[in-house]
Structures are given as structure tokens and as C-alpha cells.
Amino acid sequence: MPFELTILGSSSATPTYNRHPTAQVLNIRERFFLIDCGEGTQTQLVRYRIRYNRISHIFISHLHGDHYLGLMGLLSTMHLQGRTSELHLFGQQELMDVIELQLRLSQTVLRFNLIFHPVKSYTSSVIFEDEDLTVRTIVLNHRVPCTGFIFKEKPKPRKLLINKMKQYNIPFKHFTRIKNGEDYEDDFGKIIPNSELTVSSGKPRSYAFCSDTLYEEQVADEVNGVDLLYHESTFMHELLERAKATFHSTCIDAATIAKKGMVKKLIIGHFSARYKDLSPLLAEARTVFPTTELAVEGCRFIVSEKNS
Ligand SMILES: [Zn+2]
Ligand SMILES: [Zn+2]
């Protein structure tokens, strides 16, 4: 089952050099989560062939325009296309104020149920949970309230080895317990260890999205060990003072969080419009954390079930 991140936008502040403002789609087991929704997200979804109606949940990190100005357009299009399935939206309370104002002024009553989940920016909490995964917020430090999001799969039941089930004549009623890791005891009291009856379904996979923020060392603890970490890298480190003044991070900051957090892969993005060529940013981040990639639009980052 997929665990796949698609980059739709990687620019900070203004669209430039064919880079769009922040937006990403995370496909976890064929469920589609949109993370931030900068201007132009609709056209990027079309370009990368992700159907709007597959998106069931939208997460907005903060209310700077480069992270949510595409949202109203996307909601309008979903409405015009006759969407009926419910849509869950996570963000700060004021986001809903903006949406309600626009709907009221255009006298629009959405055809679908928009379910808003207000997010607190000053404390980390679980904001979504079902049988497959949890989503927790990460407290960030930006000029306005801002949260990151960490998506974690829950452990999956072990896979039964059907030939072993047959070999030991194990009745069906025991299958669920064996999938959950129990040994099997036959009618004669002989114990067959679980390791002989099942194989692992793979480790739970995880993705952390760290939107606009100053370097915050405790973020490394929160993202500890994730398979994929996206961390903004608006500037190269020579502009550290500028980064601090604008509550942003440098490539070295992002790579340091990745290194301290012992993540498996780092993706850097939210690049300043001053950088046409991104290769120096990548090279700089790799001096600290070699397993770094650029958030290039259209790029897909896949976490496989086996390798996680
Ligand atoms: Zn931004
Ligand atoms: Zn911002």
C-alpha cells in the first residue's frame, strides 16, 4: 500500500521560476491528504493528475498567503463539480472565518459537508486518528501562529503464512490472535511460536511536515526517527540573520534538525525567490545531512513497506 508524498509547490512568498507556493499531497494507503494550499494548487493538482475529489483531508499550517490562498478556489471548484463527499479541514480558527466570509459574500452554500477542525498552535496534540494512522501537530516558531504536522501509521497486524496454517491445521477462529502476535497452542499442548506462523507487515511509516519556522531544537525530538522530514529552508546559511529576522530557517538549520532527529530522509523547500538555481542549497544541506533532497515540483517521495 502506498505511502507517497507529491510536491506541488516549493516557493516561499511569491511564485517564481516556475515554482509555486507551498502545497503537497500525501497518499497514505490510497487516502489523499493535502498539506497547505498555496495559490495555484488547483492547477498543480491537474498537472500531476491528482483528482480533487480524492482529497478527503486538508491541513493548513498557518495564515500567510503563500500557504492557503489557493484554498478558496479549490473549495469553489469542488462545489462547482458537484462534490458530495465530506471534506475535513484542519487549521487555525481564523481560517474558517475567512472561508465563511467569502462564502457569505458570494451567497454560496457548499454542496458538500465541510467539517472544520480548529488547531491550537501553542501546544502539540493529536488532531486526527483512525484505525490506520494518527496526525499530530508540531509547534513551530514563526511570525504568526504556525503548526507542522506529523503523520504516523499505526502498527499493522502480522501477515499469516497460509501454508503454515494448513500444515498445523490451525482453525480460522485463531487467525486474528495470531495476526496480533500470539503463539498457537495445539490440542496436545504443543506451542508453535508466532515467528513460525507469520511475517512482519513492515514497520509503520511516518512523515513530518515542518512549515515556516525559525530553527527550533525541540522540533528534532518531535520528528525523531521519521522516514521523511520536510523542513523549510528559505535561505542559505550566509543569510542566517535574514532568516532569523523573518522567522525562517536556513539549509544548515533544516539539515541540523534532520541530523539531530535521526530521520531517514530530509526534503528541503520553501525557497526564497532570490534563488534561481537550487543546487547550492542542496549542497549546503548535504554537508550536514547527506540524505537530503530538494522539494522539486512534481517529485514523488515514496516510503516502501519493506524498507521503512
Ligand atoms: Zn511561507
Ligand atoms: Zn509564513
mmCIF file of C-alpha atoms and ligand atoms in Angstrom:
data_model
loop_
_atom_site.group_PDB
_atom_site.id
_atom_site.type_symbol
_atom_site.label_atom_id
_atom_site.label_comp_id
_atom_site.label_asym_id
_atom_site.label_seq_id
_atom_site.Cartn_x
_atom_site.Cartn_y
_atom_site.Cartn_z
ATOM 1 C CA MET A 1 0.000 0.000 0.000
ATOM 2 C CA PRO A 2 1.395 3.410 -0.909
ATOM 3 C CA PHE A 3 2.948 5.983 1.357
ATOM 4 C CA GLU A 4 3.842 8.666 -1.118
ATOM 5 C CA LEU A 5 4.416 12.403 -0.986
ATOM 6 C CA THR A 6 3.964 14.585 -4.091
ATOM 7 C CA ILE A 7 5.374 18.102 -4.107
ATOM 8 C CA LEU A 8 3.019 20.632 -5.729
ATOM 9 C CA GLY A 9 4.745 23.839 -4.668
ATOM 10 C CA SER A 10 8.101 24.729 -3.139
ATOM 11 C CA SER A 11 8.412 28.505 -3.300
ATOM 12 C CA SER A 12 8.233 30.965 -0.448
ATOM 13 C CA ALA A 13 6.165 34.122 -0.588
ATOM 14 C CA THR A 14 5.826 34.624 -4.340
ATOM 15 C CA PRO A 15 5.529 32.199 -7.285
ATOM 16 C CA THR A 16 8.709 32.387 -9.323
ATOM 17 C CA TYR A 17 10.971 30.402 -11.694
ATOM 18 C CA ASN A 18 8.033 28.045 -12.285
ATOM 19 C CA ARG A 19 7.900 27.361 -8.593
ATOM 20 C CA HIS A 20 4.534 27.641 -6.867
ATOM 21 C CA PRO A 21 3.850 28.408 -3.214
ATOM 22 C CA THR A 22 3.667 25.566 -0.713
ATOM 23 C CA ALA A 23 1.354 22.616 -1.324
ATOM 24 C CA GLN A 24 1.893 18.875 -1.050
ATOM 25 C CA VAL A 25 -0.251 15.756 -1.330
ATOM 26 C CA LEU A 26 0.392 12.775 0.896
ATOM 27 C CA ASN A 27 -1.131 9.484 -0.237
ATOM 28 C CA ILE A 28 -1.335 7.026 2.646
ATOM 29 C CA ARG A 29 -2.884 3.720 1.562
ATOM 30 C CA GLU A 30 -4.923 5.439 -1.181
ATOM 31 C CA ARG A 31 -6.198 8.184 1.093
ATOM 32 C CA PHE A 32 -5.180 11.648 -0.030
ATOM 33 C CA PHE A 33 -4.168 14.391 2.402
ATOM 34 C CA LEU A 34 -3.482 17.903 1.093
ATOM 35 C CA ILE A 35 -0.931 19.806 3.162
ATOM 36 C CA ASP A 36 -1.038 23.576 2.687
ATOM 37 C CA CYS A 37 -2.730 25.055 -0.328
ATOM 38 C CA GLY A 38 -0.836 27.983 -1.833
ATOM 39 C CA GLU A 39 -2.083 29.856 -4.863
ATOM 40 C CA GLY A 40 -2.195 27.653 -7.948
ATOM 41 C CA THR A 41 -2.711 24.376 -6.086
ATOM 42 C CA GLN A 42 -5.698 23.530 -8.296
ATOM 43 C CA THR A 43 -3.676 23.723 -11.488
ATOM 44 C CA GLN A 44 -0.837 21.786 -9.908
ATOM 45 C CA LEU A 45 -3.255 19.003 -8.952
ATOM 46 C CA VAL A 46 -4.390 18.847 -12.582
ATOM 47 C CA ARG A 47 -0.814 18.868 -13.842
ATOM 48 C CA TYR A 48 0.173 15.949 -11.631
ATOM 49 C CA ARG A 49 -3.098 14.078 -12.209
ATOM 50 C CA ILE A 50 -4.441 14.047 -8.699
ATOM 51 C CA ARG A 51 -8.213 14.271 -8.765
ATOM 52 C CA TYR A 52 -9.676 16.871 -6.398
ATOM 53 C CA ASN A 53 -12.323 14.518 -5.169
ATOM 54 C CA ARG A 54 -9.792 12.038 -3.872
ATOM 55 C CA ILE A 55 -8.709 14.578 -1.272
ATOM 56 C CA SER A 56 -10.517 13.886 1.979
ATOM 57 C CA HIS A 57 -8.494 15.971 4.444
ATOM 58 C CA ILE A 58 -6.737 19.341 4.139
ATOM 59 C CA PHE A 59 -4.196 20.634 6.676
ATOM 60 C CA ILE A 60 -3.195 24.326 6.689
ATOM 61 C CA SER A 61 -0.073 25.250 8.659
ATOM 62 C CA HIS A 62 -0.654 28.994 9.029
ATOM 63 C CA LEU A 63 -2.357 32.010 7.554
ATOM 64 C CA HIS A 64 0.386 33.560 5.464
ATOM 65 C CA GLY A 65 -0.946 33.791 1.933
ATOM 66 C CA ASP A 66 1.670 31.507 0.380
ATOM 67 C CA HIS A 67 0.196 28.632 2.413
ATOM 68 C CA TYR A 68 -3.547 28.999 1.945
ATOM 69 C CA LEU A 69 -4.570 31.459 -0.793
ATOM 70 C CA GLY A 70 -5.379 28.566 -3.129
ATOM 71 C CA LEU A 71 -7.859 27.066 -0.706
ATOM 72 C CA MET A 72 -10.959 29.122 -1.533
ATOM 73 C CA GLY A 73 -10.521 28.440 -5.235
ATOM 74 C CA LEU A 74 -10.159 24.731 -4.621
ATOM 75 C CA LEU A 75 -13.260 24.624 -2.414
ATOM 76 C CA SER A 76 -15.214 26.573 -5.069
ATOM 77 C CA THR A 77 -14.205 24.137 -7.771
ATOM 78 C CA MET A 78 -15.116 21.131 -5.624
ATOM 79 C CA HIS A 79 -18.526 22.784 -5.127
ATOM 80 C CA LEU A 80 -18.992 23.529 -8.846
ATOM 81 C CA GLN A 81 -18.020 19.983 -9.766
ATOM 82 C CA GLY A 82 -20.787 18.684 -7.533
ATOM 83 C CA ARG A 83 -18.715 17.108 -4.809
ATOM 84 C CA THR A 84 -20.922 15.376 -2.252
ATOM 85 C CA SER A 85 -18.411 13.588 -0.042
ATOM 86 C CA GLU A 86 -17.435 15.337 3.163
ATOM 87 C CA LEU A 87 -14.179 17.241 3.441
ATOM 88 C CA HIS A 88 -12.227 17.684 6.661
ATOM 89 C CA LEU A 89 -10.262 20.903 7.073
ATOM 90 C CA PHE A 90 -7.661 21.465 9.826
ATOM 91 C CA GLY A 91 -6.282 24.912 10.604
ATOM 92 C CA GLN A 92 -6.477 27.821 12.975
ATOM 93 C CA GLN A 93 -9.917 29.148 13.816
ATOM 94 C CA GLU A 94 -9.389 32.330 11.791
ATOM 95 C CA LEU A 95 -9.096 30.238 8.626
ATOM 96 C CA MET A 96 -12.759 29.335 8.938
ATOM 97 C CA ASP A 97 -13.616 33.000 9.469
ATOM 98 C CA VAL A 98 -12.016 33.796 6.086
ATOM 99 C CA ILE A 99 -13.859 30.957 4.343
ATOM 100 C CA GLU A 100 -17.214 31.810 5.886
ATOM 101 C CA LEU A 101 -16.834 35.453 4.872
ATOM 102 C CA GLN A 102 -16.129 34.529 1.260
ATOM 103 C CA LEU A 103 -18.983 32.036 1.109
ATOM 104 C CA ARG A 104 -21.364 34.574 2.573
ATOM 105 C CA LEU A 105 -20.358 37.364 0.168
ATOM 106 C CA SER A 106 -20.750 35.079 -2.832
ATOM 107 C CA GLN A 107 -24.011 33.643 -1.423
ATOM 108 C CA THR A 108 -22.608 30.151 -1.811
ATOM 109 C CA VAL A 109 -23.869 27.169 0.146
ATOM 110 C CA LEU A 110 -21.385 24.374 -0.409
ATOM 111 C CA ARG A 111 -22.895 21.178 -1.805
ATOM 112 C CA PHE A 112 -20.650 19.098 0.402
ATOM 113 C CA ASN A 113 -20.157 18.970 4.127
ATOM 114 C CA LEU A 114 -17.055 20.958 5.100
ATOM 115 C CA ILE A 115 -16.044 19.813 8.571
ATOM 116 C CA PHE A 116 -13.673 22.223 10.241
ATOM 117 C CA HIS A 117 -11.281 21.116 12.982
ATOM 118 C CA PRO A 118 -9.642 24.073 14.778
ATOM 119 C CA VAL A 119 -5.972 23.551 15.575
ATOM 120 C CA LYS A 120 -4.187 25.064 18.559
ATOM 121 C CA SER A 121 -0.805 26.439 17.587
ATOM 122 C CA TYR A 122 0.800 26.666 21.043
ATOM 123 C CA THR A 123 0.666 23.012 22.028
ATOM 124 C CA SER A 124 1.266 19.702 20.277
ATOM 125 C CA SER A 125 -1.785 17.458 20.092
ATOM 126 C CA VAL A 126 -3.288 14.609 18.101
ATOM 127 C CA ILE A 127 -5.760 16.192 15.682
ATOM 128 C CA PHE A 128 -6.695 13.132 13.657
ATOM 129 C CA GLU A 129 -6.813 9.438 14.425
ATOM 130 C CA ASP A 130 -8.401 6.398 12.848
ATOM 131 C CA GLU A 131 -7.598 2.683 12.637
ATOM 132 C CA ASP A 132 -4.675 3.291 10.242
ATOM 133 C CA LEU A 133 -2.884 6.431 11.370
ATOM 134 C CA THR A 134 -2.540 9.450 13.615
ATOM 135 C CA VAL A 135 -1.759 13.067 12.796
ATOM 136 C CA ARG A 136 -0.129 15.189 15.489
ATOM 137 C CA THR A 137 0.743 18.868 15.362
ATOM 138 C CA ILE A 138 4.269 20.218 15.805
ATOM 139 C CA VAL A 139 4.668 23.593 17.500
ATOM 140 C CA LEU A 140 6.719 25.920 15.285
ATOM 141 C CA ASN A 141 8.091 29.419 15.832
ATOM 142 C CA HIS A 142 7.050 31.854 13.116
ATOM 143 C CA ARG A 143 5.873 35.463 12.899
ATOM 144 C CA VAL A 144 2.272 34.274 13.156
ATOM 145 C CA PRO A 145 0.911 31.116 14.838
ATOM 146 C CA CYS A 146 2.129 28.148 12.799
ATOM 147 C CA THR A 147 1.998 24.369 13.154
ATOM 148 C CA GLY A 148 3.677 21.441 11.489
ATOM 149 C CA PHE A 149 2.058 18.049 11.108
ATOM 150 C CA ILE A 150 3.402 14.572 11.683
ATOM 151 C CA PHE A 151 1.631 11.640 10.034
ATOM 152 C CA LYS A 152 2.276 8.207 11.548
ATOM 153 C CA GLU A 153 0.911 4.867 10.512
ATOM 154 C CA LYS A 154 -0.237 2.579 13.292
ATOM 155 C CA PRO A 155 1.422 -0.828 13.574
ATOM 156 C CA LYS A 156 -0.178 -3.265 11.168
ATOM 157 C CA PRO A 157 -1.151 -6.860 12.058
ATOM 158 C CA ARG A 158 1.391 -9.507 11.043
ATOM 159 C CA LYS A 159 0.795 -11.454 7.829
ATOM 160 C CA LEU A 160 -0.233 -15.090 8.219
ATOM 161 C CA LEU A 161 1.740 -17.751 6.391
ATOM 162 C CA ILE A 162 -1.148 -19.699 4.899
ATOM 163 C CA ASN A 163 0.929 -22.819 4.228
ATOM 164 C CA LYS A 164 1.785 -22.952 7.958
ATOM 165 C CA MET A 165 -1.880 -22.511 8.896
ATOM 166 C CA LYS A 166 -2.636 -25.557 6.769
ATOM 167 C CA GLN A 167 0.401 -27.526 7.945
ATOM 168 C CA TYR A 168 -0.630 -27.202 11.613
ATOM 169 C CA ASN A 169 -4.390 -27.397 10.898
ATOM 170 C CA ILE A 170 -4.976 -24.134 12.755
ATOM 171 C CA PRO A 171 -8.685 -23.274 12.937
ATOM 172 C CA PHE A 172 -9.805 -19.965 11.437
ATOM 173 C CA LYS A 173 -11.015 -18.653 14.808
ATOM 174 C CA HIS A 174 -7.366 -18.306 15.970
ATOM 175 C CA PHE A 175 -6.217 -16.236 12.995
ATOM 176 C CA THR A 176 -6.856 -12.787 14.473
ATOM 177 C CA ARG A 177 -4.895 -13.530 17.664
ATOM 178 C CA ILE A 178 -2.006 -14.971 15.676
ATOM 179 C CA LYS A 179 -2.003 -11.884 13.422
ATOM 180 C CA ASN A 180 -1.693 -9.834 16.609
ATOM 181 C CA GLY A 181 1.460 -11.713 17.593
ATOM 182 C CA GLU A 182 0.253 -14.572 19.818
ATOM 183 C CA ASP A 183 1.767 -18.064 19.674
ATOM 184 C CA TYR A 184 -0.504 -21.015 18.899
ATOM 185 C CA GLU A 185 -1.081 -23.910 21.248
ATOM 186 C CA ASP A 186 -2.481 -27.052 19.630
ATOM 187 C CA ASP A 187 -4.819 -29.637 21.205
ATOM 188 C CA PHE A 188 -1.859 -31.569 22.620
ATOM 189 C CA GLY A 189 -0.367 -28.516 24.346
ATOM 190 C CA LYS A 190 2.400 -28.049 21.826
ATOM 191 C CA ILE A 191 3.356 -24.392 21.363
ATOM 192 C CA ILE A 192 4.062 -23.158 17.848
ATOM 193 C CA PRO A 193 5.836 -19.793 18.067
ATOM 194 C CA ASN A 194 4.333 -16.841 16.261
ATOM 195 C CA SER A 195 7.567 -16.289 14.336
ATOM 196 C CA GLU A 196 6.962 -19.607 12.571
ATOM 197 C CA LEU A 197 3.399 -18.696 11.577
ATOM 198 C CA THR A 198 3.647 -15.072 10.467
ATOM 199 C CA VAL A 199 5.869 -12.458 8.872
ATOM 200 C CA SER A 200 6.074 -8.751 9.598
ATOM 201 C CA SER A 201 3.821 -6.404 7.609
ATOM 202 C CA GLY A 202 6.566 -3.781 7.690
ATOM 203 C CA LYS A 203 7.274 -1.057 10.195
ATOM 204 C CA PRO A 204 4.789 1.805 10.499
ATOM 205 C CA ARG A 205 5.798 4.659 8.203
ATOM 206 C CA SER A 206 5.905 8.344 9.065
ATOM 207 C CA TYR A 207 6.164 11.810 7.534
ATOM 208 C CA ALA A 208 6.768 15.130 9.278
ATOM 209 C CA PHE A 209 5.964 18.468 7.646
ATOM 210 C CA CYS A 210 7.699 21.458 9.214
ATOM 211 C CA SER A 211 6.326 24.615 7.675
ATOM 212 C CA ASP A 212 7.656 28.141 8.195
ATOM 213 C CA THR A 213 9.768 28.357 11.321
ATOM 214 C CA LEU A 214 12.869 29.580 13.000
ATOM 215 C CA TYR A 215 15.362 26.887 13.925
ATOM 216 C CA GLU A 216 13.806 25.196 16.977
ATOM 217 C CA GLU A 217 15.888 22.455 18.528
ATOM 218 C CA GLN A 218 12.974 20.682 20.210
ATOM 219 C CA VAL A 219 11.496 20.004 16.778
ATOM 220 C CA ALA A 220 14.253 17.406 16.378
ATOM 221 C CA ASP A 221 12.739 15.443 19.276
ATOM 222 C CA GLU A 222 9.260 15.621 17.828
ATOM 223 C CA VAL A 223 10.327 14.315 14.420
ATOM 224 C CA ASN A 224 12.687 11.710 15.858
ATOM 225 C CA GLY A 225 13.199 8.751 13.547
ATOM 226 C CA VAL A 226 10.623 9.641 10.889
ATOM 227 C CA ASP A 227 11.066 8.163 7.422
ATOM 228 C CA LEU A 228 10.615 11.517 5.698
ATOM 229 C CA LEU A 229 11.058 15.016 7.053
ATOM 230 C CA TYR A 230 10.152 18.126 5.103
ATOM 231 C CA HIS A 231 11.715 21.211 6.665
ATOM 232 C CA GLU A 232 11.612 24.688 5.223
ATOM 233 C CA SER A 233 14.954 26.103 4.061
ATOM 234 C CA THR A 234 14.154 29.561 2.839
ATOM 235 C CA PHE A 235 17.752 30.779 2.804
ATOM 236 C CA MET A 236 21.346 29.638 2.564
ATOM 237 C CA HIS A 237 23.251 29.942 5.806
ATOM 238 C CA GLU A 238 25.091 33.120 4.757
ATOM 239 C CA LEU A 239 21.704 34.818 5.227
ATOM 240 C CA LEU A 240 21.220 33.486 8.748
ATOM 241 C CA GLU A 241 20.482 36.945 10.124
ATOM 242 C CA ARG A 242 17.834 37.495 7.470
ATOM 243 C CA ALA A 243 16.366 34.092 8.329
ATOM 244 C CA LYS A 244 16.177 34.994 11.992
ATOM 245 C CA ALA A 245 14.638 38.399 11.269
ATOM 246 C CA THR A 246 11.879 36.812 9.182
ATOM 247 C CA PHE A 247 11.392 33.728 11.394
ATOM 248 C CA HIS A 248 12.657 31.326 8.772
ATOM 249 C CA SER A 249 15.334 28.614 8.591
ATOM 250 C CA THR A 250 18.472 28.073 6.544
ATOM 251 C CA CYS A 251 19.632 24.901 4.798
ATOM 252 C CA ILE A 252 22.019 24.226 7.688
ATOM 253 C CA ASP A 253 19.195 24.695 10.203
ATOM 254 C CA ALA A 254 16.995 22.174 8.393
ATOM 255 C CA ALA A 255 19.816 19.677 7.999
ATOM 256 C CA THR A 256 20.724 20.031 11.686
ATOM 257 C CA ILE A 257 17.150 19.203 12.716
ATOM 258 C CA ALA A 258 17.273 16.156 10.410
ATOM 259 C CA LYS A 259 20.579 15.030 11.851
ATOM 260 C CA LYS A 260 19.609 15.519 15.495
ATOM 261 C CA GLY A 261 16.253 13.883 14.833
ATOM 262 C CA MET A 262 17.956 10.912 13.146
ATOM 263 C CA VAL A 263 15.382 10.970 10.356
ATOM 264 C CA LYS A 264 15.859 8.756 7.328
ATOM 265 C CA LYS A 265 15.462 11.386 4.616
ATOM 266 C CA LEU A 266 15.217 15.193 4.556
ATOM 267 C CA ILE A 267 13.382 17.227 1.935
ATOM 268 C CA ILE A 268 14.103 20.957 1.881
ATOM 269 C CA GLY A 269 11.756 23.548 0.361
ATOM 270 C CA HIS A 270 10.078 26.969 0.669
ATOM 271 C CA PHE A 271 12.929 28.509 -1.279
ATOM 272 C CA SER A 272 13.383 32.271 -1.425
ATOM 273 C CA ALA A 273 12.672 33.887 -4.772
ATOM 274 C CA ARG A 274 16.315 35.062 -4.818
ATOM 275 C CA TYR A 275 17.499 31.534 -5.732
ATOM 276 C CA LYS A 276 17.063 30.534 -9.345
ATOM 277 C CA ASP A 277 19.478 27.619 -9.117
ATOM 278 C CA LEU A 278 18.754 25.424 -6.125
ATOM 279 C CA SER A 279 21.826 23.203 -6.310
ATOM 280 C CA PRO A 280 23.884 25.326 -3.856
ATOM 281 C CA LEU A 281 21.112 24.957 -1.265
ATOM 282 C CA LEU A 282 21.118 21.198 -1.686
ATOM 283 C CA ALA A 283 24.899 21.025 -1.484
ATOM 284 C CA GLU A 284 24.930 23.108 1.678
ATOM 285 C CA ALA A 285 22.296 20.964 3.428
ATOM 286 C CA ARG A 286 24.158 17.800 2.443
ATOM 287 C CA THR A 287 27.297 18.989 4.234
ATOM 288 C CA VAL A 288 25.367 18.335 7.455
ATOM 289 C CA PHE A 289 22.836 15.707 6.380
ATOM 290 C CA PRO A 290 23.815 13.781 3.225
ATOM 291 C CA THR A 291 20.407 12.148 2.687
ATOM 292 C CA THR A 292 18.778 15.411 1.642
ATOM 293 C CA GLU A 293 16.660 16.083 -1.458
ATOM 294 C CA LEU A 294 15.077 19.199 -2.956
ATOM 295 C CA ALA A 295 11.316 19.696 -2.943
ATOM 296 C CA VAL A 296 11.043 19.951 -6.719
ATOM 297 C CA GLU A 297 7.530 20.273 -8.083
ATOM 298 C CA GLY A 298 6.154 17.003 -9.362
ATOM 299 C CA CYS A 299 8.698 14.973 -7.391
ATOM 300 C CA ARG A 300 7.337 11.952 -5.570
ATOM 301 C CA PHE A 301 8.925 10.605 -2.418
ATOM 302 C CA ILE A 302 7.947 7.032 -1.708
ATOM 303 C CA VAL A 303 8.368 5.160 1.570
ATOM 304 C CA SER A 304 8.110 1.478 0.764
ATOM 305 C CA GLU A 305 6.530 -1.011 3.157
ATOM 306 C CA LYS A 306 9.637 -3.177 3.255
ATOM 307 C CA ASN A 307 12.324 -0.555 3.587
ATOM 308 C CA SER A 308 10.770 1.551 6.267
HETATM 309 ZN ZN ZN B 1 5.675 30.773 3.739
HETATM 310 ZN ZN ZN B 2 4.892 32.161 6.800
#
